[in-house]
PDB file of C-alpha atoms and ligand atoms in Angstrom:
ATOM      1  CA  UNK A 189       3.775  35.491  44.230  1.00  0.00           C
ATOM      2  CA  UNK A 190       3.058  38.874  42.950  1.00  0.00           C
ATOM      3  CA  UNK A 191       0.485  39.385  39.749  1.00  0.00           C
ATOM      4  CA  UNK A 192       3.406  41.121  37.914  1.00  0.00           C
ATOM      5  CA  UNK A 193       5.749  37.747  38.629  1.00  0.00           C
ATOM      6  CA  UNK A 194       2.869  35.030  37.651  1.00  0.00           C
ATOM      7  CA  UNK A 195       2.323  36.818  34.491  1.00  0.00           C
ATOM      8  CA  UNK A 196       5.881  36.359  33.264  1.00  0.00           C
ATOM      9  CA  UNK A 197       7.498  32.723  32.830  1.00  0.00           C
ATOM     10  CA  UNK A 198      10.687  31.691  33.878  1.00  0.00           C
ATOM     11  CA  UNK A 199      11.947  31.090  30.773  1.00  0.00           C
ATOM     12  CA  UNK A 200      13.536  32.805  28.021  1.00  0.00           C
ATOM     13  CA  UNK A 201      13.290  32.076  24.037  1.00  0.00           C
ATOM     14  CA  UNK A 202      15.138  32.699  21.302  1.00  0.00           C
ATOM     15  CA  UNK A 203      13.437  34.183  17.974  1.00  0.00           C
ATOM     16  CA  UNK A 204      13.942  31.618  15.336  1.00  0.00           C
ATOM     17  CA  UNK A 205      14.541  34.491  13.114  1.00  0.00           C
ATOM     18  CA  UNK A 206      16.852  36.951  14.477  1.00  0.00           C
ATOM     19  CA  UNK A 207      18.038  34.884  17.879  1.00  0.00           C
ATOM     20  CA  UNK A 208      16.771  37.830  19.953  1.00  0.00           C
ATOM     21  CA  UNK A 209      16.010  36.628  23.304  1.00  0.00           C
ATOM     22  CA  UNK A 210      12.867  37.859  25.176  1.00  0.00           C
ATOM     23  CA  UNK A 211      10.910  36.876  28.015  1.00  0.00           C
ATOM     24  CA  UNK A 212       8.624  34.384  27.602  1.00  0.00           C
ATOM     25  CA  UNK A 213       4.996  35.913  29.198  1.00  0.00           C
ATOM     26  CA  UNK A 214       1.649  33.987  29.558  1.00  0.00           C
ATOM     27  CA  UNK A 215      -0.703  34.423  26.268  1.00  0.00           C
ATOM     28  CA  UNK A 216      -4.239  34.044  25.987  1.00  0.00           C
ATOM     29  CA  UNK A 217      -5.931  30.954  24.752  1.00  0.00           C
ATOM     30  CA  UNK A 218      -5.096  31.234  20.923  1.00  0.00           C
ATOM     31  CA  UNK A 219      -3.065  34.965  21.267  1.00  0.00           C
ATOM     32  CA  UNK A 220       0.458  35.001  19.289  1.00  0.00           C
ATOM     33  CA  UNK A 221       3.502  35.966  20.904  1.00  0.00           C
ATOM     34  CA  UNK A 222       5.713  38.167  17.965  1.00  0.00           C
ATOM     35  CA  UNK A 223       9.172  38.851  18.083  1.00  0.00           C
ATOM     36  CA  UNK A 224       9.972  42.302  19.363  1.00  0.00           C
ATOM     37  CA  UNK A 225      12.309  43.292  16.552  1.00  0.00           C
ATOM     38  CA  UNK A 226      11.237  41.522  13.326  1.00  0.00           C
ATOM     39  CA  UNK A 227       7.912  40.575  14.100  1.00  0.00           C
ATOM     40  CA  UNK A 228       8.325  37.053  13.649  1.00  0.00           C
ATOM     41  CA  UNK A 229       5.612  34.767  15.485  1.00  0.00           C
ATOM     42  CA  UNK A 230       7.481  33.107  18.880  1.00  0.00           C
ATOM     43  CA  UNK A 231       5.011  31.195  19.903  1.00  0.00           C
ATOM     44  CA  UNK A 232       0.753  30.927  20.380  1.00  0.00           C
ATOM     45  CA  UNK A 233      -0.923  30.690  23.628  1.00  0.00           C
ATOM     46  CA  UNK A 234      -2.990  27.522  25.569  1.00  0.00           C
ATOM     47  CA  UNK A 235      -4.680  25.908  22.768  1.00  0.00           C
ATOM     48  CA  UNK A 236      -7.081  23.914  24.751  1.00  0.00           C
ATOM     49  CA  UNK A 237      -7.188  22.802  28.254  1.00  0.00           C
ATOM     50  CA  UNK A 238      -5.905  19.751  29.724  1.00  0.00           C
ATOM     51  CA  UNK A 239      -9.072  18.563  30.630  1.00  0.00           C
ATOM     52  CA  UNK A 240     -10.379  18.994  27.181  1.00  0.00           C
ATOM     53  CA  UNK A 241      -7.894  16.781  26.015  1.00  0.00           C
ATOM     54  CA  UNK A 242      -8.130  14.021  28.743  1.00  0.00           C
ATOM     55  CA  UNK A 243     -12.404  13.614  27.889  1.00  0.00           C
ATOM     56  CA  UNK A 244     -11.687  13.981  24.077  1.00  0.00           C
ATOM     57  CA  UNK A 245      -8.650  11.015  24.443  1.00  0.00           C
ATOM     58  CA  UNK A 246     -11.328   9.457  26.572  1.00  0.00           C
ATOM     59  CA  UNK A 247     -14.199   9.582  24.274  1.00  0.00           C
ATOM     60  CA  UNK A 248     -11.426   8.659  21.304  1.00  0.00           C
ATOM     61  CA  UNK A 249     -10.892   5.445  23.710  1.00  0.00           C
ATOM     62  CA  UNK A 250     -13.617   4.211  24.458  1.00  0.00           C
ATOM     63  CA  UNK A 251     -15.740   4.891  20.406  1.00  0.00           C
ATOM     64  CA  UNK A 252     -12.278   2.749  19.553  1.00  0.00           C
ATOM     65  CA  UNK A 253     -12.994  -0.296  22.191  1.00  0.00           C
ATOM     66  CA  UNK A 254     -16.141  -0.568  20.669  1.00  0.00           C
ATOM     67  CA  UNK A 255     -15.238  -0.359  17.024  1.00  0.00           C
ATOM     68  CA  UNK A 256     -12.542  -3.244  17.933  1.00  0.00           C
ATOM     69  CA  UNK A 257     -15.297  -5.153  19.970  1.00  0.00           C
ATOM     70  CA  UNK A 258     -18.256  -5.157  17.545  1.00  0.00           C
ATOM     71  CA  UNK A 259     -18.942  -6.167  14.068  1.00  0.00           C
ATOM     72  CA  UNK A 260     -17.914  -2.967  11.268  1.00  0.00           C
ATOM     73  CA  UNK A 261     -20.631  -5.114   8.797  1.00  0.00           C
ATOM     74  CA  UNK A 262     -22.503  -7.902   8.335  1.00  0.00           C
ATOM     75  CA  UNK A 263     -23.416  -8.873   4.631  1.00  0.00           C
ATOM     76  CA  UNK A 264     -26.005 -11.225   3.575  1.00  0.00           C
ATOM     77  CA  UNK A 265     -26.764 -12.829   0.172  1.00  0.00           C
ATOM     78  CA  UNK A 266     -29.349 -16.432  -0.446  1.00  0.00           C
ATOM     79  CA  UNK A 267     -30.192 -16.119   2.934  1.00  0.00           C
ATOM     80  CA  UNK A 268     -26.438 -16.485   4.887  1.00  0.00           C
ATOM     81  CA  UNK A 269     -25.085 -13.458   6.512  1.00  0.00           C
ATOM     82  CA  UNK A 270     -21.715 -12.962   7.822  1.00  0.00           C
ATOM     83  CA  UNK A 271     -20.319 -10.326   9.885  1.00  0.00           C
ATOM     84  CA  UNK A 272     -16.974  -9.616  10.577  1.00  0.00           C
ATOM     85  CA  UNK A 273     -14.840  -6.914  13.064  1.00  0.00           C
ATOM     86  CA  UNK A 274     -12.261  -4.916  12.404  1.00  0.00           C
ATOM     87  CA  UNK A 275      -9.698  -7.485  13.541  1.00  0.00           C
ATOM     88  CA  UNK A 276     -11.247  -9.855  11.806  1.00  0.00           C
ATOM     89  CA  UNK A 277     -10.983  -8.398   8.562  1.00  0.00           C
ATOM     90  CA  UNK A 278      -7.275  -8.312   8.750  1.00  0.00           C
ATOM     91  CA  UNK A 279      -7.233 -12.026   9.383  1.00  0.00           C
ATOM     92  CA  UNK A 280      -9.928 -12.596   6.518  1.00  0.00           C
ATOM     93  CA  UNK A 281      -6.634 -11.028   4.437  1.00  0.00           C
ATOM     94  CA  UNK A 282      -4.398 -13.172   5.546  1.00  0.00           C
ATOM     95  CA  UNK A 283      -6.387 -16.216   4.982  1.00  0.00           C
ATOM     96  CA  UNK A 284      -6.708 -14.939   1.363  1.00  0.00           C
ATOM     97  CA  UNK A 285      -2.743 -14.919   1.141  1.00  0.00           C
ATOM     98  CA  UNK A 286      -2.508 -11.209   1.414  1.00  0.00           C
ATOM     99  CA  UNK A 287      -0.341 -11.292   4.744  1.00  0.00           C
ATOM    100  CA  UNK A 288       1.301  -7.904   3.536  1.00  0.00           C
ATOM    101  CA  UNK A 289      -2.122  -6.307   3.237  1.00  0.00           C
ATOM    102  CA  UNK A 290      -3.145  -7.781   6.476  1.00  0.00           C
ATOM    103  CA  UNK A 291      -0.387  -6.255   8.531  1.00  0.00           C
ATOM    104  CA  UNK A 292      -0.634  -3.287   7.074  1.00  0.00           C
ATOM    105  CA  UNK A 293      -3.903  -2.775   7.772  1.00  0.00           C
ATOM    106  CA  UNK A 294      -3.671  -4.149  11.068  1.00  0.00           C
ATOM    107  CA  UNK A 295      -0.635  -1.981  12.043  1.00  0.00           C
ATOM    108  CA  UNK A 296      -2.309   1.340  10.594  1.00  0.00           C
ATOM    109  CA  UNK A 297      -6.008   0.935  11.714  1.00  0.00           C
ATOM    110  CA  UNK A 298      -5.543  -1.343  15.084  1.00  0.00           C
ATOM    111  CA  UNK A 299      -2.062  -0.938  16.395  1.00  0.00           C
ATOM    112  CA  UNK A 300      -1.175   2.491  15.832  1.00  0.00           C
ATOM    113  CA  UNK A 301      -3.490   4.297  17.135  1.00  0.00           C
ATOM    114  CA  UNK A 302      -4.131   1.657  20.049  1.00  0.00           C
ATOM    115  CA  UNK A 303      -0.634   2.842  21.093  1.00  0.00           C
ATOM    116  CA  UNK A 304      -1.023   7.093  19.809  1.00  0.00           C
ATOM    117  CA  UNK A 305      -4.583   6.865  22.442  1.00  0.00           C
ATOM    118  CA  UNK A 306      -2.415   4.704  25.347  1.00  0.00           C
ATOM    119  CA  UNK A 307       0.384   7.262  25.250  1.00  0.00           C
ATOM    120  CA  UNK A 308      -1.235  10.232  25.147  1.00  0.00           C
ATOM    121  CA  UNK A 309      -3.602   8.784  28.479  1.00  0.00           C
ATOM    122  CA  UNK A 310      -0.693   7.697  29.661  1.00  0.00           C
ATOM    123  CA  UNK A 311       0.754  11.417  30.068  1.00  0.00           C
ATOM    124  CA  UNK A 312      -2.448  13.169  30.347  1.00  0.00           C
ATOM    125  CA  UNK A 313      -4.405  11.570  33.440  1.00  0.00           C
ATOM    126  CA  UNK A 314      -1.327  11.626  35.898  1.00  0.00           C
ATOM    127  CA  UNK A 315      -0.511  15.103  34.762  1.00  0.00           C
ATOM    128  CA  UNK A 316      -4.323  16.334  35.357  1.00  0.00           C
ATOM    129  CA  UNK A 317      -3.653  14.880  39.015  1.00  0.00           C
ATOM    130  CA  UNK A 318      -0.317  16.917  39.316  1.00  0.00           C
ATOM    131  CA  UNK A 319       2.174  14.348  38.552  1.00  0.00           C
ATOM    132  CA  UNK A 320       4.494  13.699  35.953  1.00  0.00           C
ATOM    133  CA  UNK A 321       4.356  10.278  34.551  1.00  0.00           C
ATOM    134  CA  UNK A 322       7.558   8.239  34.818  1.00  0.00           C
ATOM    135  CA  UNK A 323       9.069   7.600  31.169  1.00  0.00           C
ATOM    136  CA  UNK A 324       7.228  11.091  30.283  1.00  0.00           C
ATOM    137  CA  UNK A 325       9.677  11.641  27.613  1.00  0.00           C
ATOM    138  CA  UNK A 326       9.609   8.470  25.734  1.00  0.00           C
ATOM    139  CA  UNK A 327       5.750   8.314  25.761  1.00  0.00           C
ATOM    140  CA  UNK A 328       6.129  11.819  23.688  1.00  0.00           C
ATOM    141  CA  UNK A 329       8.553  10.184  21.474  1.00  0.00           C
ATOM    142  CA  UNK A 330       6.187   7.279  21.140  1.00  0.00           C
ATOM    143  CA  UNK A 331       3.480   9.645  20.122  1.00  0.00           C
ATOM    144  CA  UNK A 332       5.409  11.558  17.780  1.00  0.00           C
ATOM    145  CA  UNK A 333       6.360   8.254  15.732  1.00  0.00           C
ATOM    146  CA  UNK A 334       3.126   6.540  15.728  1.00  0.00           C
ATOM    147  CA  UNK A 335       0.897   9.598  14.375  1.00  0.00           C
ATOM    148  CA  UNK A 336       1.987   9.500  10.344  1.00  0.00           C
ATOM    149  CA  UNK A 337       1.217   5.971  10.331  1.00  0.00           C
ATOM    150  CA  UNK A 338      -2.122   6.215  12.009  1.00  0.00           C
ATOM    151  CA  UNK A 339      -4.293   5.745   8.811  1.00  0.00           C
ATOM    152  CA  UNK A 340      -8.103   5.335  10.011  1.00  0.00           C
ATOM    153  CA  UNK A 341      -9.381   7.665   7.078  1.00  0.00           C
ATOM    154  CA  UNK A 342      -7.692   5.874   4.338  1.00  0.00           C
ATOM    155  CA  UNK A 343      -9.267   2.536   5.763  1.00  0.00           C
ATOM    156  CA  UNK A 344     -12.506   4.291   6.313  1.00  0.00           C
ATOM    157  CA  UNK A 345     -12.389   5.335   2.335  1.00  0.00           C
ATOM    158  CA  UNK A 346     -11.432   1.907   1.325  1.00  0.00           C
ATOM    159  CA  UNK A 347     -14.376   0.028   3.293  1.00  0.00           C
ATOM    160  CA  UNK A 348     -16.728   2.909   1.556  1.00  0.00           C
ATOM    161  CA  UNK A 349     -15.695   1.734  -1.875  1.00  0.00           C
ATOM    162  CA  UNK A 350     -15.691  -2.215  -0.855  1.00  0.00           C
ATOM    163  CA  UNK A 351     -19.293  -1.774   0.452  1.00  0.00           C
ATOM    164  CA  UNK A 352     -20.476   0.426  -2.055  1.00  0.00           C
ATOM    165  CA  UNK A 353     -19.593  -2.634  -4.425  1.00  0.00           C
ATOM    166  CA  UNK A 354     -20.129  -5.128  -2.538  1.00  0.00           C
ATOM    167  CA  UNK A 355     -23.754  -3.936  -2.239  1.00  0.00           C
ATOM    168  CA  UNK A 356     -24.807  -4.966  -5.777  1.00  0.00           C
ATOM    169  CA  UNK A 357     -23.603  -8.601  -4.558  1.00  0.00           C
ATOM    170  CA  UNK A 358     -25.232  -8.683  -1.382  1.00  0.00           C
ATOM    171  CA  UNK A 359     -27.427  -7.156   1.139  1.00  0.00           C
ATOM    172  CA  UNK A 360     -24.966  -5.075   3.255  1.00  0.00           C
ATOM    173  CA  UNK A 361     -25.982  -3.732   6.813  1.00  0.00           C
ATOM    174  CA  UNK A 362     -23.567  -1.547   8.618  1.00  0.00           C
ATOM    175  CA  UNK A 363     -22.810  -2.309  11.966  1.00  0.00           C
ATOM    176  CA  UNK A 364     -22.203  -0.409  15.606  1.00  0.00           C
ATOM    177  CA  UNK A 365     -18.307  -0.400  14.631  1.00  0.00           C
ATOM    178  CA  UNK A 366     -18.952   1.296  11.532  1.00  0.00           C
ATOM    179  CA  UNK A 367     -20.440   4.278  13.441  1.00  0.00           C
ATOM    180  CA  UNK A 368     -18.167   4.313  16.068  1.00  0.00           C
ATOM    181  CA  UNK A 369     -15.428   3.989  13.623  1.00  0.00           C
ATOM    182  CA  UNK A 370     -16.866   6.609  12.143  1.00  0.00           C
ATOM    183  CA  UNK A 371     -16.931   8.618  15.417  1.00  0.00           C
ATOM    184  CA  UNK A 372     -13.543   7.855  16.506  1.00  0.00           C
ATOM    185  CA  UNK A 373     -11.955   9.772  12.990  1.00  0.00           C
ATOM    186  CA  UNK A 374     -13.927  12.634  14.193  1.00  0.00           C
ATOM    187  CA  UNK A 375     -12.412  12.831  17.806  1.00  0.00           C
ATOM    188  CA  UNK A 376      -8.947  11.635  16.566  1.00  0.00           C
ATOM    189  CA  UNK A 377      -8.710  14.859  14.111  1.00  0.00           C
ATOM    190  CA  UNK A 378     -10.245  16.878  17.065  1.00  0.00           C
ATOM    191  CA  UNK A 379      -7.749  15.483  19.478  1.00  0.00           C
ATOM    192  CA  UNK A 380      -4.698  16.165  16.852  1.00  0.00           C
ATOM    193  CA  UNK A 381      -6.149  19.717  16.006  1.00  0.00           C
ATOM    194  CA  UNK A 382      -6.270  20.506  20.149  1.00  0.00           C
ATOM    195  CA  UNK A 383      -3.103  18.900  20.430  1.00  0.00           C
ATOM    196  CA  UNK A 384      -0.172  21.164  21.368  1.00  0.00           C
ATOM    197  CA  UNK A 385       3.706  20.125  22.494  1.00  0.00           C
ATOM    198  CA  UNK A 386       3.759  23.714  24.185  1.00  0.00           C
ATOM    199  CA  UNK A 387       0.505  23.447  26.172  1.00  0.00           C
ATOM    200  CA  UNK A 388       1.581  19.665  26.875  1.00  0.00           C
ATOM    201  CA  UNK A 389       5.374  20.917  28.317  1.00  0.00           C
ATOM    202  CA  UNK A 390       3.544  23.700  30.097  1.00  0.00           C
ATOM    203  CA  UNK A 391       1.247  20.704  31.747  1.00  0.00           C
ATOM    204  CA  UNK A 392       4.269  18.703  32.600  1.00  0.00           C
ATOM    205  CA  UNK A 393       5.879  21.956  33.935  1.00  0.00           C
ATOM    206  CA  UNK A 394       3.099  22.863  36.529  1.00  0.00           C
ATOM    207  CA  UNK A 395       2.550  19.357  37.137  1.00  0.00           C
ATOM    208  CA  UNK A 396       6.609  19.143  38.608  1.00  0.00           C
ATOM    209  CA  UNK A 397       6.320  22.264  40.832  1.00  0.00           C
ATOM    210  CA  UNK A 398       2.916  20.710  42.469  1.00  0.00           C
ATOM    211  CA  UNK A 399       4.843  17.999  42.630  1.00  0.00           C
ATOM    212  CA  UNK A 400       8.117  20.228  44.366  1.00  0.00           C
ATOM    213  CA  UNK A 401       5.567  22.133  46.403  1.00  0.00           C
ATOM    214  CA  UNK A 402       4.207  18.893  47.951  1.00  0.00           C
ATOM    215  CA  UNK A 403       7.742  17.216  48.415  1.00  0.00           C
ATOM    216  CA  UNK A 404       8.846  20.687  50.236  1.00  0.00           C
ATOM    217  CA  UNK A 405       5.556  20.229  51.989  1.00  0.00           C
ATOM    218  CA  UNK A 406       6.239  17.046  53.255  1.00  0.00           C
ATOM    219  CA  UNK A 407       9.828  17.812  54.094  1.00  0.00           C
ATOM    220  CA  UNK A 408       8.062  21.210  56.269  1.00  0.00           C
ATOM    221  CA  UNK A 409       5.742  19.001  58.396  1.00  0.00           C
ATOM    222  CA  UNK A 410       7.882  16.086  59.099  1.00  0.00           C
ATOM    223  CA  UNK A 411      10.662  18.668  60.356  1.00  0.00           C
ATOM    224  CA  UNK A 412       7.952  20.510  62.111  1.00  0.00           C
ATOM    225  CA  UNK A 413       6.947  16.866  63.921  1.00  0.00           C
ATOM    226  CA  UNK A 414      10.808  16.497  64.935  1.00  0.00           C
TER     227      UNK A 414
HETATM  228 ZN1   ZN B  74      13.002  38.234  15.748  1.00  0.00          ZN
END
């Protein structure tokens, strides 16, 4: 393939603003595209790398494993102390007959972005090794539904407040899933900052021509052996 032929993509697109339609060439990391004739912005280049993503999603993972796996506090007060995970805390709610509470914060904190982290590893890691992930499409869909209802800060802001007054009650001591919960809002708005449909089609994109090459491969030697 010719330098000239690499640098432009197969694709068209269509200015949102005056429907002129242009070749679509490789940018940059972080260049703009503009439209031609009214200067509207088409589209950015790579905003991260694929392997950035798959270590930050990684990190993300494994900072929420431990916050799931490890008490977020334990308070003590005339000598008892109790500590209690994240889960945990959610059941404490429902015990207290606030089931509504309970799933809520269960869904938003736990569930959520449980699934957001599984789908976006789920497309990432077989794409890094050059193949695209059966059910590609509904992962992405999955993603795209899940992330308004991921609500770690709000919880974080909430627990703030509750130990803040619990602390004139009781002797509270933070514990490893505090930190790590702590950790894993940093890499979650890190990984949604990175995050990029175009760069994540473009990855799906090379990742099916590796995929074509090898199949034509394949097809090459095993005629070659007939
Ligand atoms: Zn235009």
């Amino acid at each position: 393939m010719k330098a000239a032929d690499a640098a432009v993509r197969r694709q068209w697109i269509a200015c949102e603003q005056c429907d002129l339609l242009q070749h679509e060439v490789e940018l940059p990391a972080r260049a703009v595209a503009c439209c031609r004739r009214c200067d509207a912005v088409l589209y950015r280049g790579p905003r991260t790398r694929l392997d950035t993503m798959i270590a930050l999603a990684l990190a993300c993972a494994i900072m929420f494993l431990v916050t799931n796996l490890f008490p977020i506090a334990t308070l003590s007060t005339q000598g008892i102390a109790v500590s209690t995970t994240l889960f945990g805390s959610a059941q404490l709610l429902a015990e207290q007959g606030r089931p509504v509470v309970a799933v809520l914060m269960f869904v938003t904190t736990i569930l959520v972005p449980a699934l957001e982290l599984s789908a976006l590893l789920y497309m990432l890691l077989p794409l890094r090794f050059g193949r695209v992930p059966s059910g590609m499409t509904t992962a992405f869909r999955m993603l795209l539904a899940a992330h308004p209802w991921s609500m770690l800060e709000v919880f974080l802001l909430g627990l703030l407040v509750t130990l803040v007054k619990l602390s004139e009650l009781a002797s509270i001591v933070p514990g490893i899933a505090f930190w790590s919960f702590c950790g894993v809002i940093v890499l979650f708005s890190w990984l949604s900052a990175s995050f990029s449909t175009r760069d994540l089609w473009r990855w799906t994109e090379d990742a099916r021509q590796a995929q074509a090459s090898r199949a034509q491969a394949r097809a090459g030697s095993a005629e070659a052996l007939r």
